Amino acid sequence: MSLTRQILIAMTAAIVLGGLTQQILLIPGLNSVLHYVLNDLLTQGVFLLGGKLFVASLKLLVVPLVFVSLVCGVCHLRDQSSLGWLSLKTIVLYLATTGLAISLALLLASWWQPGAGVHMALDGSYQPPKPTPLIDVLAGIFPSNPIQAMAQGNMLQVIVFALLIGVAVGRSGDHGARIGAHFSDWNEVLMKLVTLLMNFAPYGVFCLLFTLFAQQGIGKVGDLAIYMLTVVAALLLHGLLVYPLLLKLLSGLSPVPFLLKMRNAQLFAFSTASSTATVPVTLRTVEQRLGVQNRVAAFAVPLGATINMDGTAIMQGVATVFIAQAFQLDLSMTDYLLVVLTAMLASIGTAGVPGVGLVTLALVLQQVGLPLEGIALIIGVDRILDMIRTAVNITGDAMVSVVVARSEGALNDDTYFNLRAGEQE
Ligand code: ASP
């Protein structure tokens, strides 16, 4: 059975069994032994531990893999001056797709009016989280201590350090060639580790989703049904229509292999709700299944996981309209433009970990003068949306990687079109 199918079965089983467990735990006067087994032993015990270990096993690979793979990609570039152009192209595409995503979200939200009929008054009881000011995010790109950057998992700093080392290795003649060969070997070894760890995904995904659904379920939807529906519709439109169209338009490639091969990575992103934790899987998919050469993938994927959050921007767009309507505040055309701009910037400042999109939503709301208390309205249903938007986030990273690779002559067409390439049983 393919890994994708195994993960899908595990997911379905976890959602059904987790949901059932939650319902059983709600029964008043439940037998204390049954309560202990379901709650303490399974939900808060074995499965919680399993889920934590699974996410840790992915995260453990992120920093070494990004560093090694990027040094490897850069030092083997024949023409290092192309690096600037490649970076510029990637960043511009990331920003453009985020701009499209947020515009789509705003259009859909203004049409479906998710907050109409929801009446909220401010009571000042909610303390909104404080996002890091954008200027600090940008200023923090350059590392002063690479070991610290790695220890803290500061992805942008690790990327900058790897780029610098890669350039230096590439220019160091025989010394560089020896080091470069070591990095290539390490890259192979780490990729093998990703493949090995991915085999545990069905168990890991089961544990993660069981705990989630046994503990919180989907939460009270009520007034938020249309909000959720709008976010999900915009996410699906962007992921299943806009990306394939862009891929076709910008690279001339059929989007079918892309969509089929992205499924595993999307399932990882969905289960972990973290683009960063999914980096090893996205990188493996982009290189070994879609045929993007390491010199593009190693740069574009981790950068995308850090600065390209189209799904998050979609949630922020719909949430902004929803909150404005719920508090009966009007948004002008200028406000909409400001939302597009700030959501693009907020997407850069959003770390690829669960729930951060809601924190950086504060930046957008602040910009258009909406009450930050609005975040409290949607927090209850955010987790499930976070899972879907993370899957969209990483799909965007992969799509841009393929487009950039094709334009740079760094895409292996045979691998791209071979549906079994890099497949894992
Ligand atoms: N969980 C998202 C990600 O990792 C970020 C967010 O929207 O909260 O991509």
XYZ file of C-alpha atoms and ligand atoms in Angstrom, residues 272-277 305 308-309 311-313 315-316 350-360 382 386-387 389-391 393-394, ligand 1:
42
model
C 1.464 19.073 11.888
C 0.060 22.544 11.011
C 3.670 23.617 10.605
C 5.367 24.551 7.330
C 8.718 24.463 9.081
C 8.299 20.948 10.445
C 8.418 27.917 4.547
C 5.608 32.550 1.806
C 2.293 31.946 3.527
C -2.918 30.155 3.048
C -2.259 32.308 6.079
C -2.809 35.478 4.042
C -7.271 33.445 6.461
C -6.140 36.949 7.406
C 4.694 34.626 10.148
C 6.835 31.756 11.361
C 5.913 28.356 9.966
C 4.564 26.981 13.220
C 1.008 26.291 14.375
C -1.235 29.250 15.047
C 1.167 32.098 14.324
C -1.018 33.389 11.511
C -3.472 34.493 14.151
C -0.760 36.435 15.970
C 0.355 38.310 12.870
C -8.579 28.322 14.047
C -4.549 26.307 10.377
C -4.134 22.724 9.213
C -3.878 26.701 5.284
C -0.527 25.113 6.151
C -1.115 22.566 3.383
C 1.344 27.323 2.296
C 3.697 24.494 1.416
N 0.704 27.156 10.656
C 1.050 27.970 9.543
C 2.296 27.408 8.879
O 3.090 26.786 9.523
C 1.256 29.404 9.912
C -0.049 29.985 10.357
O -0.827 30.404 9.496
O -0.327 30.024 11.544
O 2.475 27.584 7.711
